[in-house]
Short mmCIF file of C-alpha atoms in Angstrom, two decimals:
data_model
loop_
_atom_site.label_atom_id
_atom_site.label_comp_id
_atom_site.label_asym_id
_atom_site.label_seq_id
_atom_site.Cartn_x
_atom_site.Cartn_y
_atom_site.Cartn_z
CA MET K 1 -40.32 -112.95 7.72
CA ALA K 2 -39.21 -113.64 11.25
CA ASP K 3 -37.84 -117.00 10.26
CA LYS K 4 -35.83 -115.43 7.44
CA ALA K 5 -34.45 -112.85 9.82
CA LYS K 6 -33.26 -115.58 12.13
CA GLU K 7 -31.62 -117.41 9.26
CA LYS K 8 -29.66 -114.25 8.46
CA LYS K 9 -28.11 -114.14 11.90
CA GLY K 10 -24.78 -115.59 12.79
CA ILE K 11 -22.06 -116.69 10.44
CA TRP K 12 -24.27 -116.65 7.34
CA ASN K 13 -25.11 -112.99 7.87
CA TRP K 14 -21.37 -112.31 8.29
CA ILE K 15 -20.62 -114.14 5.01
CA ASP K 16 -23.35 -112.21 3.19
CA ASN K 17 -21.82 -108.93 4.40
CA ILE K 18 -18.35 -109.77 3.09
CA GLN K 19 -17.51 -107.32 0.29
CA GLY K 20 -15.23 -107.97 -2.57
CA ASP K 21 -15.30 -110.93 -4.83
CA LYS K 22 -16.34 -113.98 -2.74
CA VAL K 23 -14.86 -116.43 -5.23
CA ILE K 24 -11.39 -114.91 -4.80
CA TRP K 25 -11.87 -114.99 -1.01
CA MET K 26 -12.65 -118.68 -1.32
CA ILE K 27 -9.66 -119.28 -3.58
CA VAL K 28 -7.10 -117.58 -1.30
CA LEU K 29 -8.51 -119.26 1.82
CA LEU K 30 -8.39 -122.70 0.17
CA LEU K 31 -4.84 -122.10 -0.99
CA ILE K 32 -3.79 -121.11 2.52
CA MET K 33 -5.45 -124.20 4.02
CA ILE K 34 -3.71 -126.42 1.43
CA SER K 35 -0.40 -124.71 2.19
CA ILE K 36 -0.62 -125.33 5.95
CA ILE K 37 -1.38 -129.05 5.44
CA ALA K 38 1.15 -129.60 2.60
CA ILE K 39 4.05 -127.81 4.34
CA PHE K 40 3.57 -129.67 7.58
CA SER K 41 3.63 -132.92 5.67
CA SER K 42 6.45 -132.13 3.23
CA THR K 43 9.11 -130.32 5.34
CA SER K 44 10.96 -133.35 6.68
CA MET K 45 14.21 -132.06 5.09
CA LEU K 46 13.94 -128.84 7.12
CA SER K 47 13.71 -130.71 10.42
CA THR K 48 16.90 -130.98 12.47
CA SER K 49 17.92 -132.07 15.95
CA THR K 50 17.02 -128.62 17.22
CA VAL K 51 14.10 -127.77 14.87
CA SER K 52 11.12 -130.11 14.74
CA ARG K 53 8.34 -130.26 12.18
CA PHE K 54 6.07 -128.78 14.82
CA ASP K 55 8.39 -125.78 15.05
CA ILE K 56 8.16 -125.42 11.23
CA PHE K 57 4.38 -125.71 11.52
CA LYS K 58 4.22 -122.92 14.11
CA GLU K 59 6.40 -120.71 11.92
CA GLN K 60 4.10 -121.33 9.01
CA LEU K 61 1.07 -120.44 11.10
CA PHE K 62 2.73 -117.14 12.07
CA ILE K 63 3.50 -116.35 8.40
CA VAL K 64 -0.15 -117.23 7.50
CA ALA K 65 -1.41 -114.90 10.18
CA LEU K 66 0.89 -112.17 9.01
CA GLY K 67 -0.17 -112.72 5.39
CA LEU K 68 -3.84 -112.58 6.39
CA GLY K 69 -3.15 -109.33 8.19
CA ILE K 70 -1.61 -107.88 5.01
CA ILE K 71 -4.60 -109.03 2.97
CA LEU K 72 -7.05 -107.46 5.40
CA ALA K 73 -5.00 -104.22 5.64
CA CYS K 74 -5.19 -103.87 1.80
CA TYR K 75 -8.83 -104.97 1.76
CA PHE K 76 -9.92 -102.21 4.16
CA ILE K 77 -8.24 -99.43 2.18
CA PRO K 78 -11.33 -97.38 1.22
CA LYS K 79 -10.28 -95.56 -1.97
CA ILE K 80 -8.58 -96.64 -5.17
CA TRP K 81 -6.50 -93.47 -5.32
CA ILE K 82 -4.62 -94.61 -2.20
CA PHE K 83 -3.38 -97.71 -4.06
CA ARG K 84 -2.54 -95.53 -7.07
CA VAL K 85 -0.48 -93.15 -4.92
CA LEU K 86 1.39 -96.00 -3.17
CA SER K 87 1.97 -97.87 -6.41
CA GLN K 88 4.17 -95.09 -7.86
CA PHE K 89 6.83 -96.02 -5.29
CA GLY K 90 6.93 -99.63 -6.51
CA PHE K 91 9.85 -99.02 -8.84
CA ALA K 92 11.87 -97.00 -6.26
CA ILE K 93 11.44 -99.76 -3.65
CA SER K 94 12.24 -102.52 -6.17
CA ALA K 95 15.32 -100.65 -7.43
CA GLY K 96 16.54 -100.06 -3.88
CA MET K 97 16.24 -103.72 -2.96
CA LEU K 98 17.97 -104.87 -6.17
CA LEU K 99 20.84 -102.38 -5.68
CA MET K 100 21.30 -103.77 -2.17
CA LEU K 101 21.69 -107.22 -3.75
CA LEU K 102 24.19 -106.00 -6.34
CA GLY K 103 26.16 -104.11 -3.69
CA HIS K 104 26.05 -107.08 -1.25
CA ILE K 105 24.45 -104.95 1.43
CA SER K 106 22.83 -107.11 4.18
CA THR K 107 22.54 -109.93 1.64
CA VAL K 108 21.68 -113.59 2.38
CA GLU K 109 22.60 -116.51 0.12
CA ILE K 110 19.86 -118.92 -0.86
CA ASN K 111 20.65 -122.16 -2.70
CA GLY K 112 24.05 -120.91 -3.86
CA ALA K 113 22.72 -117.49 -5.08
CA VAL K 114 22.39 -114.09 -3.44
CA ARG K 115 18.66 -113.40 -3.73
CA ALA K 116 17.68 -112.15 -0.28
CA ILE K 117 18.41 -109.19 1.97
CA ARG K 118 18.03 -108.87 5.74
CA ILE K 119 16.03 -105.82 6.97
CA GLY K 120 15.27 -105.46 10.62
CA GLY K 121 15.68 -109.15 11.36
CA LEU K 122 13.50 -110.15 8.43
CA GLN K 123 14.92 -112.15 5.49
CA LEU K 124 13.30 -110.97 2.31
CA ASN K 125 13.63 -112.65 -1.11
CA VAL K 126 13.97 -109.55 -3.26
CA TYR K 127 12.63 -111.09 -6.50
CA GLU K 128 9.31 -112.04 -4.92
CA PHE K 129 8.57 -108.46 -3.91
CA VAL K 130 9.90 -107.01 -7.18
CA LYS K 131 7.31 -109.07 -9.12
CA VAL K 132 4.36 -107.52 -7.29
CA GLY K 133 5.93 -104.06 -6.84
CA MET K 134 6.71 -103.59 -10.53
CA ILE K 135 3.25 -104.71 -11.70
CA LEU K 136 1.63 -102.12 -9.37
CA TYR K 137 4.15 -99.46 -10.47
CA LEU K 138 3.61 -100.06 -14.17
CA SER K 139 -0.16 -99.99 -13.64
CA TRP K 140 0.28 -96.53 -12.14
CA ALA K 141 2.73 -95.46 -14.89
CA VAL K 142 0.43 -96.52 -17.69
CA HIS K 143 -2.53 -94.75 -16.04
CA ALA K 144 -0.48 -91.59 -15.40
CA TYR K 145 0.90 -91.56 -18.93
CA LYS K 146 -2.59 -91.88 -20.47
CA THR K 147 -4.05 -89.17 -18.25
CA ASP K 148 -0.88 -86.99 -18.44
CA GLU K 149 -0.49 -86.95 -14.62
CA LEU K 150 3.31 -87.30 -14.76
CA TRP K 151 3.70 -84.03 -12.85
CA ILE K 152 7.43 -84.26 -12.20
CA ALA K 153 8.29 -84.53 -15.90
CA ASN K 154 5.77 -81.80 -16.75
CA ARG K 155 7.13 -79.38 -14.13
CA LEU K 156 10.75 -79.93 -15.03
CA ALA K 157 9.95 -79.51 -18.74
CA LYS K 158 8.22 -76.17 -18.05
CA ARG K 159 10.80 -74.83 -15.58
CA PHE K 160 14.03 -75.75 -17.37
CA LYS K 161 14.40 -75.06 -21.06
CA PHE K 162 17.08 -77.71 -21.54
CA LEU K 163 14.70 -80.30 -20.15
CA GLU K 164 11.79 -79.45 -22.44
CA PHE K 165 12.26 -82.78 -24.29
CA ILE K 166 11.13 -84.85 -21.26
CA GLY K 167 7.69 -83.29 -21.56
CA ARG K 168 7.14 -85.11 -24.88
CA PRO K 169 4.99 -88.30 -24.80
CA GLY K 170 7.78 -90.44 -26.29
CA TRP K 171 10.29 -89.43 -23.61
CA LYS K 172 7.72 -89.88 -20.86
CA ARG K 173 7.25 -93.49 -21.99
CA ILE K 174 11.02 -94.05 -21.97
CA ILE K 175 11.55 -92.47 -18.54
CA TYR K 176 8.50 -93.89 -16.68
CA ILE K 177 7.92 -97.22 -18.45
CA HIS K 178 10.76 -98.43 -20.70
CA PHE K 179 13.69 -97.57 -18.46
CA PRO K 180 12.25 -99.13 -15.27
CA ILE K 181 11.54 -102.38 -17.14
CA LEU K 182 15.04 -102.62 -18.61
CA PHE K 183 16.69 -101.64 -15.30
CA VAL K 184 14.88 -104.29 -13.33
CA CYS K 185 15.49 -106.96 -15.94
CA LEU K 186 19.25 -106.30 -16.00
CA CYS K 187 19.51 -106.22 -12.19
CA VAL K 188 17.59 -109.49 -11.79
CA LEU K 189 19.60 -111.05 -14.61
CA ALA K 190 22.74 -110.65 -12.56
CA GLY K 191 21.31 -113.09 -9.96
CA SER K 192 18.80 -115.30 -11.78
CA PHE K 193 18.19 -115.79 -15.50
CA SER K 194 14.85 -117.55 -15.02
CA SER K 195 13.55 -114.88 -12.66
CA ALA K 196 14.67 -112.10 -15.10
CA MET K 197 12.78 -113.83 -17.92
CA PHE K 198 9.69 -114.42 -15.89
CA ILE K 199 9.52 -110.94 -14.29
CA GLY K 200 10.31 -109.36 -17.67
CA ALA K 201 7.48 -111.31 -19.30
CA MET K 202 5.04 -110.24 -16.54
CA MET K 203 6.03 -106.60 -16.92
CA PHE K 204 5.58 -106.70 -20.73
CA ALA K 205 2.16 -108.39 -20.25
CA THR K 206 1.17 -105.61 -17.87
CA ILE K 207 1.91 -102.77 -20.19
CA ILE K 208 0.29 -104.61 -23.16
CA ILE K 209 -2.86 -104.91 -21.02
CA GLY K 210 -2.53 -101.22 -20.13
CA GLY K 211 -2.70 -100.29 -23.78
CA ILE K 212 0.86 -99.11 -24.58
CA PRO K 213 1.36 -99.18 -28.38
CA PHE K 214 2.70 -102.51 -29.54
CA LYS K 215 5.44 -100.99 -31.68
CA ASP K 216 6.88 -99.37 -28.50
CA ILE K 217 6.75 -102.71 -26.73
CA LEU K 218 8.66 -104.37 -29.59
CA TYR K 219 11.25 -101.62 -29.35
CA VAL K 220 11.84 -102.28 -25.67
CA GLY K 221 11.78 -106.01 -26.30
CA PHE K 222 14.49 -105.64 -28.91
CA ILE K 223 16.63 -103.72 -26.41
CA ALA K 224 16.02 -106.36 -23.76
CA VAL K 225 17.16 -109.12 -26.16
CA ILE K 226 20.31 -107.16 -26.98
CA ALA K 227 21.01 -106.74 -23.26
CA ILE K 228 20.60 -110.47 -22.58
CA ILE K 229 22.92 -111.38 -25.45
CA SER K 230 25.46 -108.81 -24.26
CA SER K 231 25.35 -110.14 -20.70
CA TYR K 232 26.06 -113.67 -21.99
CA GLY K 233 28.93 -112.32 -24.05
CA ILE K 234 30.36 -110.56 -20.98
CA TYR K 235 30.04 -113.84 -19.07
CA LYS K 236 32.05 -115.67 -21.72
CA ILE K 237 34.68 -112.96 -22.09
CA SER K 238 35.24 -112.68 -18.34
CA GLY K 239 35.67 -116.40 -18.01
CA GLY K 240 32.55 -116.79 -15.91
CA LYS K 241 33.48 -114.11 -13.35
CA VAL K 242 30.72 -111.68 -14.37
CA PHE K 243 27.05 -112.73 -14.65
CA LYS K 244 27.92 -116.04 -13.01
CA ARG K 245 24.36 -117.32 -13.09
CA TRP K 246 24.81 -117.93 -16.79
CA GLY K 247 26.84 -120.99 -15.78
CA THR K 248 23.85 -122.42 -13.92
CA VAL K 249 21.66 -121.70 -16.95
CA GLU K 250 24.03 -123.57 -19.23
CA LYS K 251 24.13 -126.59 -16.89
CA ARG K 252 20.37 -126.78 -16.47
CA ILE K 253 19.69 -126.51 -20.19
CA GLU K 254 22.31 -129.10 -20.98
CA ARG K 255 20.95 -131.54 -18.36
CA PHE K 256 17.42 -131.05 -19.66
CA PHE K 257 18.07 -131.51 -23.36
CA SER K 258 21.18 -133.71 -23.30
CA PRO K 259 21.26 -135.63 -20.02
CA GLN K 260 24.49 -137.59 -19.55
CA PRO K 261 23.91 -141.35 -19.03
CA ALA K 262 24.90 -142.45 -15.53
CA ASP K 263 26.76 -145.50 -16.88
CA GLU K 264 29.33 -143.23 -18.54
CA LEU K 265 30.51 -142.13 -15.07
CA LYS K 266 32.52 -144.09 -12.56
CA GLU K 267 30.63 -144.69 -9.32
CA GLY K 268 32.09 -142.88 -6.33
CA THR K 269 33.85 -140.08 -8.29
CA VAL K 270 33.18 -136.40 -7.77
CA GLU K 271 31.50 -136.25 -11.20
CA TRP K 272 29.28 -139.20 -10.38
CA ASN K 273 28.20 -137.67 -7.04
CA GLU K 274 27.43 -134.32 -8.71
CA TYR K 275 25.43 -136.10 -11.39
CA ILE K 276 23.38 -137.98 -8.76
CA ASP K 277 22.74 -134.75 -6.79
CA ASN K 278 21.66 -132.86 -9.93
CA MET K 279 19.35 -135.65 -11.14
CA ARG K 280 17.86 -136.66 -7.75
CA GLN K 281 15.40 -133.74 -7.57
CA PRO K 282 13.83 -133.74 -11.08
CA GLU K 283 13.81 -137.56 -11.25
CA GLY K 284 12.41 -137.79 -7.69
CA ALA K 285 9.66 -135.30 -8.67
CA LYS K 286 8.72 -137.38 -11.66
CA LEU K 287 8.68 -140.52 -9.54
CA ALA K 288 6.39 -138.78 -7.04
CA ILE K 289 3.93 -137.97 -9.84
CA ARG K 290 4.00 -141.55 -11.11
CA GLU K 291 3.46 -143.06 -7.67
CA GLY K 292 0.58 -140.70 -6.88
CA GLY K 293 -1.71 -142.14 -9.49
CA LEU K 294 -5.36 -141.09 -9.51
CA THR K 295 -6.12 -140.72 -5.82
CA GLY K 296 -2.60 -140.43 -4.28
CA LYS K 297 -0.94 -142.20 -1.36
CA GLY K 298 -2.79 -140.15 1.20
CA PRO K 299 -1.81 -137.31 3.54
CA GLY K 300 1.61 -137.77 5.16
CA ARG K 301 2.55 -140.83 3.12
CA SER K 302 4.89 -139.28 0.64
CA THR K 303 8.23 -141.05 0.31
CA GLN K 304 9.96 -138.76 -2.20
CA LYS K 305 9.99 -135.88 0.29
CA TYR K 306 12.96 -137.71 1.90
CA ALA K 307 14.87 -137.72 -1.40
CA VAL K 308 13.91 -134.39 -3.01
CA ALA K 309 15.54 -131.60 -0.98
CA LEU K 310 13.26 -128.82 -2.30
CA MET K 311 10.01 -130.83 -2.37
CA PHE K 312 8.35 -128.23 -0.09
CA SER K 313 9.15 -125.29 -2.40
CA ASP K 314 10.23 -125.86 -5.98
CA TYR K 315 8.48 -129.25 -6.28
CA MET K 316 5.31 -128.64 -4.21
CA PHE K 317 3.02 -129.63 -7.14
CA SER K 318 4.78 -132.97 -7.44
CA PHE K 319 4.29 -133.52 -3.72
CA ILE K 320 0.58 -132.77 -4.02
CA LEU K 321 0.34 -135.23 -6.91
CA GLU K 322 2.10 -137.94 -4.84
CA GLU K 323 -0.11 -137.56 -1.75
CA TYR K 324 -3.44 -136.57 -3.34
CA GLY K 325 -3.07 -137.87 -6.93
CA LEU K 326 -4.54 -136.42 -10.08
CA LEU K 327 -7.68 -135.41 -8.21
CA GLY K 328 -5.67 -133.14 -5.92
CA ALA K 329 -3.76 -131.73 -8.93
CA PHE K 330 -7.07 -131.09 -10.67
CA VAL K 331 -8.32 -129.11 -7.69
CA MET K 332 -5.16 -126.96 -7.75
CA ILE K 333 -5.53 -126.24 -11.45
CA ILE K 334 -9.21 -125.31 -10.98
CA LEU K 335 -8.30 -122.81 -8.24
CA TYR K 336 -5.74 -120.95 -10.34
CA VAL K 337 -7.84 -121.04 -13.53
CA SER K 338 -10.87 -119.77 -11.49
CA LEU K 339 -8.70 -116.91 -10.26
CA LEU K 340 -7.97 -116.00 -13.86
CA ALA K 341 -11.62 -116.12 -14.83
CA ARG K 342 -12.74 -114.00 -11.84
CA GLY K 343 -9.97 -111.47 -12.60
CA SER K 344 -11.41 -110.99 -16.09
CA ILE K 345 -14.82 -110.28 -14.56
CA ILE K 346 -13.41 -107.72 -12.15
CA VAL K 347 -11.49 -105.98 -14.97
CA ARG K 348 -14.77 -105.51 -16.90
CA ASN K 349 -16.31 -103.83 -13.84
CA CYS K 350 -13.37 -101.44 -13.29
CA ASP K 351 -13.80 -97.92 -14.66
CA ASN K 352 -10.16 -96.64 -14.85
CA THR K 353 -6.93 -97.77 -16.46
CA TYR K 354 -5.02 -98.21 -13.18
CA ALA K 355 -7.54 -100.62 -11.67
CA LYS K 356 -7.95 -102.66 -14.82
CA THR K 357 -4.18 -102.95 -15.44
CA ALA K 358 -3.39 -103.76 -11.79
CA VAL K 359 -6.04 -106.49 -11.50
CA ALA K 360 -5.13 -108.13 -14.83
CA GLY K 361 -1.40 -107.91 -14.15
CA LEU K 362 -1.64 -109.45 -10.67
CA VAL K 363 -4.00 -112.22 -11.78
CA ILE K 364 -1.71 -113.13 -14.70
CA LEU K 365 1.29 -113.06 -12.34
CA ILE K 366 -0.27 -115.46 -9.85
CA SER K 367 -1.83 -117.81 -12.38
CA GLY K 368 1.20 -117.62 -14.73
CA GLN K 369 3.62 -118.51 -11.96
CA ALA K 370 1.42 -121.39 -10.87
CA MET K 371 1.24 -122.82 -14.38
CA MET K 372 4.99 -122.45 -14.86
CA HIS K 373 5.57 -124.30 -11.53
CA MET K 374 3.29 -127.11 -12.68
CA TYR K 375 4.77 -127.20 -16.17
CA ILE K 376 8.30 -127.67 -14.76
CA ASN K 377 7.25 -130.19 -12.11
CA VAL K 378 5.89 -132.57 -14.72
CA GLY K 379 9.20 -132.43 -16.55
CA LEU K 380 8.35 -130.19 -19.49
CA GLY K 381 11.09 -127.60 -18.77
CA PRO K 382 14.28 -127.01 -16.83
CA LEU K 383 14.07 -125.97 -13.16
CA THR K 384 13.48 -122.20 -12.64
CA GLY K 385 12.91 -122.02 -8.85
CA GLN K 386 9.41 -120.51 -9.18
CA THR K 387 7.22 -121.48 -6.27
CA LEU K 388 3.54 -122.43 -6.25
CA PRO K 389 1.84 -119.19 -5.16
CA MET K 390 0.43 -119.20 -1.61
CA VAL K 391 1.20 -122.92 -1.25
CA SER K 392 4.92 -123.55 -1.44
CA HIS K 393 7.22 -122.97 1.56
CA GLY K 394 8.73 -119.47 1.35
CA ASN K 395 7.98 -116.62 3.67
CA SER K 396 8.78 -113.81 1.20
CA SER K 397 6.76 -115.48 -1.55
CA PHE K 398 3.72 -115.90 0.76
CA LEU K 399 3.86 -112.30 1.98
CA ALA K 400 4.37 -110.80 -1.49
CA PHE K 401 1.41 -112.75 -2.89
CA SER K 402 -0.63 -111.73 0.14
CA ILE K 403 -0.10 -108.12 -1.02
CA ALA K 404 -1.32 -109.13 -4.47
CA PHE K 405 -4.44 -110.86 -3.16
CA GLY K 406 -5.15 -107.93 -0.84
CA VAL K 407 -5.07 -105.48 -3.75
CA LEU K 408 -7.26 -107.79 -5.83
CA LEU K 409 -9.90 -108.12 -3.10
CA SER K 410 -9.90 -104.39 -2.34
CA ILE K 411 -10.28 -103.33 -5.99
CA SER K 412 -13.01 -105.98 -6.52
CA LYS K 413 -14.82 -104.54 -3.48
CA MET K 414 -14.69 -101.05 -5.01
CA ALA K 415 -15.73 -102.30 -8.44
CA LYS K 416 -18.72 -104.14 -6.96
CA LYS K 417 -19.80 -100.96 -5.10
CA LYS K 418 -19.70 -98.95 -8.35
CA VAL K 419 -21.76 -101.55 -10.18
CA GLU K 420 -24.35 -101.57 -7.40
CA GLN K 421 -24.46 -97.74 -7.34
CA GLN K 422 -25.01 -97.64 -11.10
CA ALA K 423 -27.78 -100.23 -10.77
CA GLU K 424 -29.51 -98.15 -8.07
CA MET K 425 -29.17 -94.93 -10.08
CA ALA K 426 -30.62 -96.56 -13.21
CA GLY K 427 -34.44 -96.44 -13.12
CA PRO K 428 -36.63 -99.45 -14.08
CA LEU K 429 -37.33 -100.01 -17.76
CA VAL K 430 -41.09 -99.48 -17.18
CA ASP K 431 -41.98 -97.22 -14.23
CA HIS K 432 -45.52 -97.74 -12.89
CA SER K 433 -46.92 -96.60 -9.62
CA ASP K 434 -48.99 -98.83 -7.34
CA ASP K 435 -52.19 -97.00 -8.31
CA ASP K 436 -51.49 -97.64 -11.98
CA ILE K 437 -50.92 -101.35 -11.36
CA ARG K 438 -54.09 -101.58 -9.22
CA ALA K 439 -56.13 -99.84 -11.91
CA GLY K 440 -54.79 -102.22 -14.55
CA LEU K 441 -55.77 -105.20 -12.44
CA ASP K 442 -59.32 -103.77 -12.01
CA ASP K 443 -59.64 -103.34 -15.78
CA LEU K 444 -58.52 -106.93 -16.27
CA ASP K 445 -61.14 -108.19 -13.82
CA GLN K 446 -63.88 -106.19 -15.59
CA LEU K 447 -62.81 -107.62 -18.92
CA GLU K 448 -62.94 -111.20 -17.60
CA SER K 449 -66.43 -110.51 -16.06
CA MET K 450 -67.77 -109.26 -19.40
CA ASP K 451 -66.39 -112.31 -21.16
CA SER K 452 -68.13 -114.56 -18.68
CA PHE K 453 -71.45 -112.66 -19.10
CA ASP K 454 -71.27 -113.00 -22.86
CA GLU K 455 -70.72 -116.73 -22.62
CA VAL K 456 -73.76 -117.13 -20.33
CA SER K 457 -75.90 -114.99 -22.67
CA ASN K 458 -74.86 -116.90 -25.72
CA GLY K 459 -75.53 -120.17 -23.97
#
């Protein structure tokens, strides 16, 4: 016993005492370690005469420390209702940030598009936070709708006769679920078609998981399709002055499905240079994958990072394939698939709609974005700009997904506690006291003694 007590001391005792899902802890820590190594090796394009790769490495360490702080802050929240209360502000915060983008208030341009705002010296990519914020908000909205805890609508319906209609279930779904989804999709569509499609798909997946009737989801989906078609029509009618990102969508789709042969262009012309710039990144990413082979070139030996400008963000999976080969890619796939599997286990252990919907929605968001990033990197779709969660360079993306992982770990901790409490409260299938067990053993000894005596007598 003393030896076992000694073994439990130190780091192993600390690991045993970690609450929450240990597999998810392992996944997030491995992703962070891979991110630090990969970004240090792939950010040659970010280095300048005044900014070295070591400066970039220090910045990444700071962001990692900040992200871990966010994860731990969420992890130590003791009650699920605190998350539920905070989640109801997810739509308000998302809408505020999106309106700042549309109104060009403290905005920052990223890769030719206005996607970020500056708040207190911090540059925040709005779409990254909207993804997480809206999933948490819709998890709250679905839970509140099912339990009829939409107290603002209920109070207004009772107090004002002309507002009685908002107390009906159908109008509550429209106000709290349908309208926020459509509003966010339209606002994001103004700046990024691919982000609008991806965020919209994640929001629809969340409410499907939450149990909203499928016919209502189809209704909202139909309105969303009409809105997309209308925005494209407005783009065409305005001559490309409104919803300008449709122009980028057209070019990317055209390049993907009908690439123009380089020999049709005259070398040195503006068109030829634009063609080379547009094709350098996807073709360089494919070349990186081919050169990686089974085991890769080895850490720090990538050559395509000098040709692909966004290797450290949009093409991080291609970079991993080049330096670590198919084996490294296989490890990445296992990590994200394992996250999906562990999320399903946590969902089964949750006992309320909010927790189940939030966990499932966040896990699908992280794994879904990772799979989309990989799918595009291997050349199966046009570029969308979606990063590899917790690995690609991008401060906003890293911090937003840190919130997601913090919520997952905290809810898994609470779910595990409830399972353990239920196990403790449940009595054993057969309850025998020590005296009963001892008496049973004595009877067994007597029976064996009698059998031995009979054998001797018969002999």
